[in-house]
mmCIF file of C-alpha atoms in Angstrom:
data_model
loop_
_atom_site.group_PDB
_atom_site.id
_atom_site.type_symbol
_atom_site.label_atom_id
_atom_site.label_comp_id
_atom_site.label_asym_id
_atom_site.label_seq_id
_atom_site.Cartn_x
_atom_site.Cartn_y
_atom_site.Cartn_z
ATOM 1 C CA MET A 1 8.638 3.391 53.080
ATOM 2 C CA TYR A 2 8.404 -0.120 52.630
ATOM 3 C CA TYR A 3 11.370 -2.585 51.807
ATOM 4 C CA ASN A 4 11.232 -6.450 50.897
ATOM 5 C CA SER A 5 14.633 -7.817 50.534
ATOM 6 C CA PRO A 6 15.150 -9.805 47.333
ATOM 7 C CA ALA A 7 15.932 -12.838 49.614
ATOM 8 C CA LYS A 8 12.970 -12.616 51.375
ATOM 9 C CA GLN A 9 9.567 -13.849 50.327
ATOM 10 C CA LEU A 10 6.917 -11.299 50.170
ATOM 11 C CA ASP A 11 4.430 -11.570 53.260
ATOM 12 C CA ALA A 12 1.027 -10.920 52.379
ATOM 13 C CA ALA A 13 -0.238 -11.050 55.982
ATOM 14 C CA GLN A 14 2.271 -8.281 56.929
ATOM 15 C CA LEU A 15 0.758 -6.036 53.800
ATOM 16 C CA GLU A 16 -2.570 -6.744 55.036
ATOM 17 C CA GLY A 17 -1.760 -5.430 58.606
ATOM 18 C CA LEU A 18 0.191 -2.350 57.299
ATOM 19 C CA LEU A 19 -3.245 -1.379 55.417
ATOM 20 C CA LYS A 20 -5.146 -1.603 58.270
ATOM 21 C CA ILE A 21 -3.427 0.773 60.466
ATOM 22 C CA SER A 22 -5.733 3.569 59.533
ATOM 23 C CA ARG A 23 -8.732 4.255 57.088
ATOM 24 C CA LYS A 24 -6.477 5.758 54.382
ATOM 25 C CA VAL A 25 -3.185 4.019 53.955
ATOM 26 C CA VAL A 26 -0.442 4.426 51.092
ATOM 27 C CA VAL A 27 2.564 1.974 51.542
ATOM 28 C CA ALA A 28 5.107 2.650 48.985
ATOM 29 C CA GLY A 29 8.558 1.386 48.278
ATOM 30 C CA ASP A 30 10.652 -1.584 46.746
ATOM 31 C CA PHE A 31 8.632 -4.561 46.837
ATOM 32 C CA ASN A 32 11.250 -6.633 44.549
ATOM 33 C CA ALA A 33 8.322 -7.937 43.028
ATOM 34 C CA THR A 34 8.248 -8.430 39.154
ATOM 35 C CA HIS A 35 4.911 -9.248 37.365
ATOM 36 C CA VAL A 36 3.843 -8.627 33.507
ATOM 37 C CA ASN A 37 0.861 -6.960 34.928
ATOM 38 C CA TRP A 38 2.964 -3.931 35.738
ATOM 39 C CA GLY A 39 5.223 -3.744 33.001
ATOM 40 C CA CYS A 40 7.915 -6.473 33.860
ATOM 41 C CA ARG A 41 8.872 -9.035 31.666
ATOM 42 C CA ARG A 42 8.631 -12.100 33.727
ATOM 43 C CA ASN A 43 7.025 -12.965 37.337
ATOM 44 C CA ASN A 44 8.802 -13.905 40.163
ATOM 45 C CA ALA A 45 7.402 -15.470 43.486
ATOM 46 C CA ASN A 46 7.046 -11.938 45.130
ATOM 47 C CA GLY A 47 5.155 -10.761 42.223
ATOM 48 C CA ASN A 48 2.782 -13.593 41.887
ATOM 49 C CA THR A 49 2.112 -13.022 45.869
ATOM 50 C CA LEU A 50 1.669 -9.254 45.233
ATOM 51 C CA ASN A 51 -0.415 -9.867 42.198
ATOM 52 C CA ALA A 52 -2.710 -12.381 43.975
ATOM 53 C CA PHE A 53 -2.938 -9.925 47.156
ATOM 54 C CA THR A 54 -4.155 -7.066 44.932
ATOM 55 C CA MET A 55 -6.809 -9.229 43.527
ATOM 56 C CA ASN A 56 -8.407 -10.537 46.779
ATOM 57 C CA SER A 57 -8.108 -7.289 48.613
ATOM 58 C CA ASP A 58 -9.350 -3.669 48.466
ATOM 59 C CA ALA A 59 -5.740 -2.369 48.125
ATOM 60 C CA LEU A 60 -4.813 -0.546 44.442
ATOM 61 C CA LEU A 61 -1.729 -1.062 43.125
ATOM 62 C CA TYR A 62 -0.161 1.888 41.139
ATOM 63 C CA PHE A 63 3.017 1.903 39.322
ATOM 64 C CA PRO A 64 4.808 4.111 36.755
ATOM 65 C CA SER A 65 5.006 3.580 33.034
ATOM 66 C CA GLU A 66 8.854 3.086 33.058
ATOM 67 C CA PRO A 67 11.034 0.779 34.736
ATOM 68 C CA THR A 68 12.313 1.731 38.122
ATOM 69 C CA HIS A 69 15.334 -0.512 38.346
ATOM 70 C CA ILE A 70 17.690 -0.539 35.877
ATOM 71 C CA PRO A 71 20.713 -3.175 36.841
ATOM 72 C CA ALA A 72 24.327 -1.873 36.306
ATOM 73 C CA ASN A 73 25.278 -5.150 34.698
ATOM 74 C CA GLY A 74 23.025 -4.468 31.787
ATOM 75 C CA THR A 75 20.318 -7.155 32.695
ATOM 76 C CA ASN A 76 16.783 -6.319 31.784
ATOM 77 C CA PRO A 77 15.093 -3.533 33.918
ATOM 78 C CA SER A 78 12.207 -4.105 35.907
ATOM 79 C CA THR A 79 9.498 -2.163 37.679
ATOM 80 C CA VAL A 80 9.642 -3.122 41.433
ATOM 81 C CA ASP A 81 9.226 0.398 43.282
ATOM 82 C CA LEU A 82 5.330 0.412 43.627
ATOM 83 C CA VAL A 83 2.525 1.806 45.551
ATOM 84 C CA LEU A 84 -0.411 0.210 47.386
ATOM 85 C CA ALA A 85 -3.121 2.257 48.370
ATOM 86 C CA VAL A 86 -6.717 1.787 50.247
ATOM 87 C CA ASN A 87 -9.156 4.511 50.148
ATOM 88 C CA VAL A 88 -7.048 6.802 48.191
ATOM 89 C CA LYS A 89 -8.284 7.723 44.971
ATOM 90 C CA ASP A 90 -6.378 10.845 43.810
ATOM 91 C CA ILE A 91 -3.098 9.587 43.143
ATOM 92 C CA GLY A 92 -1.829 11.249 40.100
ATOM 93 C CA ASP A 93 0.455 10.572 37.349
ATOM 94 C CA MET A 94 3.802 8.743 38.454
ATOM 95 C CA ASN A 95 6.983 10.251 37.434
ATOM 96 C CA VAL A 96 10.410 8.488 37.276
ATOM 97 C CA GLU A 97 13.769 10.246 37.726
ATOM 98 C CA THR A 98 17.074 8.661 37.359
ATOM 99 C CA THR A 99 19.677 8.742 40.234
ATOM 100 C CA SER A 100 23.084 7.682 40.599
ATOM 101 C CA SER A 101 21.730 4.427 42.195
ATOM 102 C CA ASP A 102 20.124 1.550 39.896
ATOM 103 C CA HIS A 103 16.683 2.407 41.440
ATOM 104 C CA ALA A 104 15.080 5.391 40.066
ATOM 105 C CA VAL A 105 13.141 7.935 42.369
ATOM 106 C CA VAL A 106 9.299 7.559 41.999
ATOM 107 C CA ILE A 107 7.547 10.639 42.377
ATOM 108 C CA PHE A 108 3.635 10.758 42.517
ATOM 109 C CA ASP A 109 1.025 13.320 44.013
ATOM 110 C CA LEU A 110 -1.559 12.593 46.895
ATOM 111 C CA GLY A 111 -3.620 15.527 45.665
ATOM 112 C CA GLU A 112 -3.847 18.862 47.523
ATOM 113 C CA GLY A 113 -5.624 17.711 50.515
ATOM 114 C CA ALA A 114 -2.615 15.147 51.333
ATOM 115 C CA ALA A 115 0.173 17.908 50.666
ATOM 116 C CA VAL A 116 2.651 18.220 53.505
ATOM 117 C CA ASP A 117 4.238 21.259 54.803
ATOM 118 C CA VAL A 118 8.123 20.746 54.928
ATOM 119 C CA ASN A 119 8.903 24.050 55.938
ATOM 120 C CA ILE A 120 9.933 24.277 59.706
ATOM 121 C CA THR A 121 10.019 27.428 62.116
ATOM 122 C CA ARG A 122 13.068 28.340 64.062
ATOM 123 C CA ASN A 123 13.943 31.467 66.510
ATOM 124 C CA ASP A 124 15.858 33.993 64.541
ATOM 125 C CA TYR A 125 18.291 34.961 67.181
ATOM 126 C CA SER A 126 20.128 37.327 64.966
ATOM 127 C CA LYS A 127 16.994 39.858 65.355
ATOM 128 C CA ALA A 128 16.384 39.250 68.923
ATOM 129 C CA ASN A 129 15.804 42.158 71.074
ATOM 130 C CA TRP A 130 17.735 41.198 74.271
ATOM 131 C CA LEU A 131 16.982 44.495 75.911
ATOM 132 C CA LEU A 132 13.443 43.848 76.005
ATOM 133 C CA PHE A 133 13.988 40.153 77.026
ATOM 134 C CA ARG A 134 15.832 41.322 79.962
ATOM 135 C CA LYS A 135 13.117 43.820 80.815
ATOM 136 C CA ILE A 136 10.622 41.088 80.657
ATOM 137 C CA MET A 137 12.665 38.706 82.851
ATOM 138 C CA ASN A 138 13.487 41.476 85.498
ATOM 139 C CA GLU A 139 9.417 42.048 85.868
ATOM 140 C CA GLN A 140 9.344 38.593 87.280
ATOM 141 C CA SER A 141 9.322 37.938 91.075
ATOM 142 C CA VAL A 142 12.126 35.948 92.607
ATOM 143 C CA THR A 143 11.225 33.133 95.203
ATOM 144 C CA HIS A 144 14.008 32.160 97.612
ATOM 145 C CA ASN A 145 11.970 30.071 100.215
ATOM 146 C CA ILE A 146 11.753 26.532 98.565
ATOM 147 C CA ASN A 147 10.822 23.956 101.390
ATOM 148 C CA THR A 148 9.224 21.004 99.680
ATOM 149 C CA VAL A 149 9.596 18.921 96.214
ATOM 150 C CA GLU A 150 6.220 20.313 95.320
ATOM 151 C CA GLU A 151 7.258 23.993 95.877
ATOM 152 C CA LEU A 152 10.590 23.153 93.940
ATOM 153 C CA ASP A 153 8.486 21.593 90.863
ATOM 154 C CA LYS A 154 6.121 24.741 90.778
ATOM 155 C CA ILE A 155 9.082 27.287 90.666
ATOM 156 C CA VAL A 156 11.048 25.394 88.045
ATOM 157 C CA GLU A 157 7.619 25.417 85.700
ATOM 158 C CA THR A 158 7.054 29.259 86.616
ATOM 159 C CA PHE A 159 10.460 29.927 85.526
ATOM 160 C CA THR A 160 10.606 27.924 82.697
ATOM 161 C CA ASN A 161 7.053 29.231 81.460
ATOM 162 C CA SER A 162 8.398 33.022 82.015
ATOM 163 C CA ILE A 163 11.459 32.305 79.709
ATOM 164 C CA THR A 164 9.723 30.903 77.168
ATOM 165 C CA SER A 165 6.971 33.625 77.220
ATOM 166 C CA ALA A 166 9.937 36.241 76.934
ATOM 167 C CA ILE A 167 11.181 34.442 73.931
ATOM 168 C CA LYS A 168 8.137 34.537 72.056
ATOM 169 C CA LYS A 169 7.635 38.174 73.039
ATOM 170 C CA THR A 170 11.158 39.328 71.913
ATOM 171 C CA ILE A 171 12.696 36.772 69.403
ATOM 172 C CA PRO A 172 11.157 36.572 65.682
ATOM 173 C CA GLN A 173 10.693 33.484 63.911
ATOM 174 C CA LYS A 174 12.043 32.523 60.581
ATOM 175 C CA THR A 175 10.520 29.823 58.154
ATOM 176 C CA ILE A 176 13.184 27.501 56.745
ATOM 177 C CA ASN A 177 12.593 24.417 53.971
ATOM 178 C CA PRO A 178 15.595 22.021 55.080
ATOM 179 C CA TYR A 179 14.977 20.287 51.660
ATOM 180 C CA LYS A 180 15.395 23.234 49.648
ATOM 181 C CA PHE A 181 18.678 23.732 48.004
ATOM 182 C CA ASN A 182 20.245 26.183 45.272
ATOM 183 C CA GLU A 183 17.966 25.695 42.486
ATOM 184 C CA LEU A 184 19.024 25.304 38.955
ATOM 185 C CA PRO A 185 17.565 27.432 36.178
ATOM 186 C CA PRO A 186 14.444 25.854 34.517
ATOM 187 C CA GLN A 187 16.622 25.426 31.334
ATOM 188 C CA ILE A 188 19.381 23.112 33.032
ATOM 189 C CA VAL A 189 16.590 21.193 34.863
ATOM 190 C CA ALA A 190 15.107 20.724 31.367
ATOM 191 C CA HIS A 191 18.596 19.409 29.845
ATOM 192 C CA ILE A 192 18.935 16.893 33.125
ATOM 193 C CA ALA A 193 15.437 15.755 32.239
ATOM 194 C CA GLU A 194 16.100 15.249 28.614
ATOM 195 C CA ARG A 195 19.585 13.616 29.508
ATOM 196 C CA ASN A 196 18.038 11.230 31.791
ATOM 197 C CA ARG A 197 15.314 10.277 29.369
ATOM 198 C CA HIS A 198 17.827 9.395 26.672
ATOM 199 C CA ARG A 199 19.715 7.577 29.308
ATOM 200 C CA ARG A 200 16.757 5.248 30.043
ATOM 201 C CA LEU A 201 15.840 4.556 26.430
ATOM 202 C CA TYR A 202 19.237 3.467 25.843
ATOM 203 C CA GLN A 203 19.373 1.135 28.821
ATOM 204 C CA ARG A 204 16.199 -0.372 27.427
ATOM 205 C CA THR A 205 16.986 -0.566 23.874
ATOM 206 C CA ARG A 206 20.516 -0.279 23.573
ATOM 207 C CA ASP A 207 20.244 2.227 20.550
ATOM 208 C CA PRO A 208 23.391 4.015 19.884
ATOM 209 C CA LEU A 209 21.591 7.101 19.145
ATOM 210 C CA HIS A 210 20.313 7.529 22.419
ATOM 211 C CA HIS A 211 23.723 6.894 23.755
ATOM 212 C CA GLN A 212 24.829 9.745 21.575
ATOM 213 C CA GLN A 213 22.012 12.250 22.552
ATOM 214 C CA MET A 214 22.872 11.127 26.345
ATOM 215 C CA LYS A 215 26.423 12.014 26.063
ATOM 216 C CA GLN A 216 25.871 15.313 24.238
ATOM 217 C CA TYR A 217 23.309 16.411 26.705
ATOM 218 C CA SER A 218 25.961 15.676 29.519
ATOM 219 C CA ARG A 219 28.590 17.932 28.050
ATOM 220 C CA ILE A 220 25.691 20.752 27.748
ATOM 221 C CA ILE A 221 24.811 20.399 31.011
ATOM 222 C CA ARG A 222 28.527 20.416 32.483
ATOM 223 C CA GLN A 223 28.990 23.656 30.628
ATOM 224 C CA GLU A 224 25.822 25.151 32.012
ATOM 225 C CA ILE A 225 26.323 24.352 35.476
ATOM 226 C CA ALA A 226 29.911 25.771 35.215
ATOM 227 C CA GLU A 227 28.632 28.974 33.928
ATOM 228 C CA TYR A 228 25.896 29.111 36.346
ATOM 229 C CA ARG A 229 28.298 28.680 39.220
ATOM 230 C CA SER A 230 30.565 31.303 37.947
ATOM 231 C CA THR A 231 27.643 33.560 37.476
ATOM 232 C CA SER A 232 26.107 33.050 40.999
ATOM 233 C CA TYR A 233 29.684 33.518 42.523
ATOM 234 C CA ALA A 234 29.996 36.729 40.862
ATOM 235 C CA LYS A 235 26.699 37.981 41.828
ATOM 236 C CA ARG A 236 27.643 36.990 45.340
ATOM 237 C CA LEU A 237 30.687 39.064 45.554
ATOM 238 C CA ARG A 238 28.805 41.889 44.149
ATOM 239 C CA GLY A 239 26.507 41.642 46.797
ATOM 240 C CA VAL A 240 29.093 41.791 49.459
ATOM 241 C CA ASN A 241 28.476 44.489 51.950
ATOM 242 C CA VAL A 242 30.380 45.561 55.042
ATOM 243 C CA LYS A 243 27.448 46.872 57.003
ATOM 244 C CA ASP A 244 25.245 43.637 57.084
ATOM 245 C CA GLY A 245 28.151 41.170 57.981
ATOM 246 C CA THR A 246 28.119 39.443 54.529
ATOM 247 C CA VAL A 247 31.746 40.298 53.753
ATOM 248 C CA TRP A 248 32.749 38.599 57.114
ATOM 249 C CA LYS A 249 31.146 35.884 56.440
ATOM 250 C CA LEU A 250 32.735 35.155 53.109
ATOM 251 C CA ASN A 251 36.126 35.952 54.679
ATOM 252 C CA LYS A 252 35.356 33.463 57.143
ATOM 253 C CA HIS A 253 34.404 31.170 54.415
ATOM 254 C CA LEU A 254 37.404 31.703 52.335
ATOM 255 C CA ARG A 255 39.716 31.421 55.130
ATOM 256 C CA LYS A 256 38.493 28.154 56.508
ATOM 257 C CA LYS A 257 41.267 25.418 56.135
ATOM 258 C CA TYR A 258 40.072 21.970 54.993
ATOM 259 C CA SER A 259 41.877 19.178 56.009
ATOM 260 C CA CYS A 260 41.585 16.284 53.582
ATOM 261 C CA ILE A 261 42.206 12.598 54.539
ATOM 262 C CA ASN A 262 45.711 11.253 53.541
ATOM 263 C CA ALA A 263 45.872 7.940 51.623
ATOM 264 C CA ILE A 264 46.520 5.001 53.954
ATOM 265 C CA GLN A 265 49.984 3.576 53.172
ATOM 266 C CA ASN A 266 51.857 0.313 53.835
ATOM 267 C CA GLU A 267 55.002 0.576 56.015
ATOM 268 C CA ASP A 268 57.135 0.717 52.659
ATOM 269 C CA GLY A 269 55.165 3.651 51.573
ATOM 270 C CA THR A 270 52.719 1.786 49.271
ATOM 271 C CA VAL A 271 49.581 3.289 48.925
ATOM 272 C CA LEU A 272 46.834 0.786 49.689
ATOM 273 C CA MET A 273 43.999 0.626 47.141
ATOM 274 C CA ARG A 274 42.336 -2.633 47.701
ATOM 275 C CA ARG A 275 39.790 -2.765 50.552
ATOM 276 C CA GLU A 276 41.138 -6.047 51.722
ATOM 277 C CA ASP A 277 44.621 -4.579 52.402
ATOM 278 C CA ILE A 278 43.193 -1.806 53.665
ATOM 279 C CA ALA A 279 41.145 -3.596 56.369
ATOM 280 C CA GLU A 280 44.381 -5.999 57.089
ATOM 281 C CA ILE A 281 46.481 -2.799 57.955
ATOM 282 C CA MET A 282 44.101 -1.414 60.053
ATOM 283 C CA ALA A 283 43.894 -4.435 62.202
ATOM 284 C CA ASP A 284 47.471 -4.891 62.583
ATOM 285 C CA THR A 285 47.782 -1.220 63.511
ATOM 286 C CA PHE A 286 44.807 -1.787 66.163
ATOM 287 C CA LEU A 287 46.561 -4.623 67.591
ATOM 288 C CA LYS A 288 49.939 -2.846 67.711
ATOM 289 C CA TYR A 289 48.695 -0.172 69.854
ATOM 290 C CA HIS A 290 45.909 -1.658 71.961
ATOM 291 C CA ASN A 291 46.972 -5.111 72.696
ATOM 292 C CA THR A 292 49.294 -4.333 75.467
ATOM 293 C CA PRO A 293 50.891 -7.284 77.780
ATOM 294 C CA SER A 294 49.317 -7.785 81.086
ATOM 295 C CA THR A 295 51.251 -5.946 83.928
ATOM 296 C CA ASP A 296 53.516 -8.030 86.151
ATOM 297 C CA ALA A 297 52.603 -9.090 89.797
ATOM 298 C CA ASN A 298 54.599 -6.383 91.275
ATOM 299 C CA THR A 299 53.236 -3.636 89.576
ATOM 300 C CA GLU A 300 49.839 -4.813 90.459
ATOM 301 C CA GLY A 301 50.653 -5.005 94.162
ATOM 302 C CA MET A 302 51.963 -1.702 94.067
ATOM 303 C CA VAL A 303 48.834 -0.310 92.493
ATOM 304 C CA VAL A 304 46.506 -2.101 95.225
ATOM 305 C CA HIS A 305 48.824 -0.759 98.098
ATOM 306 C CA SER A 306 48.614 2.545 96.918
ATOM 307 C CA LEU A 307 44.629 2.380 96.457
ATOM 308 C CA ASN A 308 44.218 0.986 99.963
ATOM 309 C CA THR A 309 46.623 3.639 101.692
ATOM 310 C CA PHE A 310 44.678 6.493 99.900
ATOM 311 C CA LEU A 311 41.525 5.135 101.144
ATOM 312 C CA LEU A 312 42.678 4.694 104.633
ATOM 313 C CA GLN A 313 43.651 8.104 104.659
ATOM 314 C CA ASN A 314 40.526 9.532 103.081
ATOM 315 C CA PRO A 315 37.687 7.531 103.894
ATOM 316 C CA PRO A 316 34.243 7.833 101.505
ATOM 317 C CA HIS A 317 31.513 9.417 103.356
ATOM 318 C CA PRO A 318 28.303 7.547 102.461
ATOM 319 C CA HIS A 319 26.308 10.851 103.218
ATOM 320 C CA HIS A 320 27.491 14.291 102.964
ATOM 321 C CA SER A 321 26.002 16.252 106.213
ATOM 322 C CA GLU A 322 25.724 19.543 104.227
ATOM 323 C CA PRO A 323 24.442 20.004 100.855
ATOM 324 C CA PHE A 324 26.669 21.573 97.968
ATOM 325 C CA LEU A 325 25.694 25.061 97.487
ATOM 326 C CA THR A 326 26.379 27.413 94.807
ATOM 327 C CA THR A 327 26.441 31.355 94.178
ATOM 328 C CA PRO A 328 24.966 33.465 90.943
ATOM 329 C CA ARG A 329 28.487 34.415 90.502
ATOM 330 C CA THR A 330 29.434 30.773 89.679
ATOM 331 C CA VAL A 331 26.190 30.035 87.874
ATOM 332 C CA HIS A 332 26.809 32.968 85.399
ATOM 333 C CA ALA A 333 30.363 31.652 84.923
ATOM 334 C CA LEU A 334 29.170 28.039 84.043
ATOM 335 C CA ILE A 335 26.488 29.576 81.884
ATOM 336 C CA ASN A 336 28.897 32.093 79.819
ATOM 337 C CA ARG A 337 31.417 28.910 79.375
ATOM 338 C CA THR A 338 29.043 26.617 77.680
ATOM 339 C CA PRO A 339 28.928 26.894 73.884
ATOM 340 C CA SER A 340 25.857 28.756 72.545
ATOM 341 C CA THR A 341 25.155 26.249 69.821
ATOM 342 C CA LYS A 342 24.937 23.424 72.541
ATOM 343 C CA ALA A 343 21.806 21.351 72.241
ATOM 344 C CA PRO A 344 19.233 22.544 74.673
ATOM 345 C CA GLY A 345 17.224 20.051 76.559
ATOM 346 C CA VAL A 346 13.659 19.270 76.490
ATOM 347 C CA ASP A 347 12.470 22.873 77.437
ATOM 348 C CA SER A 348 14.192 23.691 74.012
ATOM 349 C CA ILE A 349 15.765 26.772 75.747
ATOM 350 C CA GLN A 350 19.025 27.620 73.934
ATOM 351 C CA ASN A 351 21.945 28.630 75.906
ATOM 352 C CA LEU A 352 22.244 31.965 74.015
ATOM 353 C CA VAL A 353 19.022 32.693 75.802
ATOM 354 C CA LEU A 354 20.502 31.747 79.335
ATOM 355 C CA LYS A 355 23.474 33.743 78.570
ATOM 356 C CA ASN A 356 21.047 37.208 78.159
ATOM 357 C CA LEU A 357 19.413 36.417 81.383
ATOM 358 C CA PRO A 358 19.502 39.528 83.925
ATOM 359 C CA ARG A 359 21.231 38.874 87.143
ATOM 360 C CA LYS A 360 17.678 38.741 88.658
ATOM 361 C CA SER A 361 16.971 35.550 86.760
ATOM 362 C CA ILE A 362 20.431 34.262 87.484
ATOM 363 C CA VAL A 363 19.482 34.513 91.307
ATOM 364 C CA GLN A 364 16.317 32.522 90.674
ATOM 365 C CA LEU A 365 18.148 29.791 88.715
ATOM 366 C CA THR A 366 20.640 29.622 91.511
ATOM 367 C CA THR A 367 18.045 29.240 94.331
ATOM 368 C CA ILE A 368 16.409 26.344 92.275
ATOM 369 C CA ILE A 369 19.860 24.666 91.667
ATOM 370 C CA ASN A 370 20.604 25.137 95.591
ATOM 371 C CA ALA A 371 17.035 23.701 96.357
ATOM 372 C CA ILE A 372 17.555 20.682 94.294
ATOM 373 C CA SER A 373 20.892 20.141 96.255
ATOM 374 C CA ILE A 374 18.954 20.521 99.590
ATOM 375 C CA GLN A 375 16.020 18.338 98.789
ATOM 376 C CA THR A 376 18.525 15.495 97.300
ATOM 377 C CA LEU A 377 20.364 15.784 100.566
ATOM 378 C CA GLU A 378 17.423 15.364 102.562
ATOM 379 C CA LYS A 379 15.699 12.475 100.673
ATOM 380 C CA SER A 380 19.261 10.683 100.836
ATOM 381 C CA SER A 381 19.330 11.144 104.876
ATOM 382 C CA ALA A 382 15.596 10.043 105.238
ATOM 383 C CA SER A 383 16.606 6.789 103.518
#
């Protein structure tokens, strides 16, 4: 995505550099460049620069047939959301969809060959075969003697690979689309598109007939969405079942307490609405609670004396003579205490998997942790 600020002059050299990063390049975004050649009423400096750039380069400029920027103040709409392409010849029709912003969404197709699969795969832990997982992990041998850093790295790699391999064999994957939400029925989608079309026509022509049609479609859409939500919720209630756990999920959702943010009030109880007043009261409150006066000399002297006394009685050791070793019981307790949904490390092994490790694997993990402690102590002692 490309964005050029309205206050910034369009840099033709930068565009040329972007279009040379690969053999096929598409640069799409808000250029803030208006020109009559792509449907605007007037030319600005950025528009002249972009038009000259496209005339003297191999880049092709694509733009929709409708304006993409409709100012809220009622001034003339313009087409500033554009597409520059090099060696891409299959850009299809460009469609414009109105949003709550003053900029519309421009949709275009790069062809079947350029389609991007937005689906992602995730492990479905709800269908994991933990008995088989523990059986596979119990088949792995445990290495107790780890004497060098090289041996430690090899054991860690082997242990990680064994867990990853067991995950692939016992935990199925599910495909999800992070961009797919509850889809509306085609009838409602068609009415929304028609409403948006009348809105764009009204913003361009100020014809009261289009404004009337837009308001009429808005009322129809609100009614249809309300009916659709009611029908969908009734269907969800009819599908609740004790055996598959849906009744407990619905119960958890209904019993969840949502906390609302209270309105910011002044000291006299007046609700503040203006941003300037809210910022001022927040600044005053911050200073009130965080601008504490410095302590006097007597207090500082007492703190310094207490600290020096503690250090004399408990001198810090530059190097520990013995490593800190742990036990399988402690490691198992720490793993169980960790939240299952906590983000994993670079190995992508979830804590839920670690909680299902058999005791044999916990022993191997404990050996690795102790070996790390020993190797760290030996390295610090040598230095």
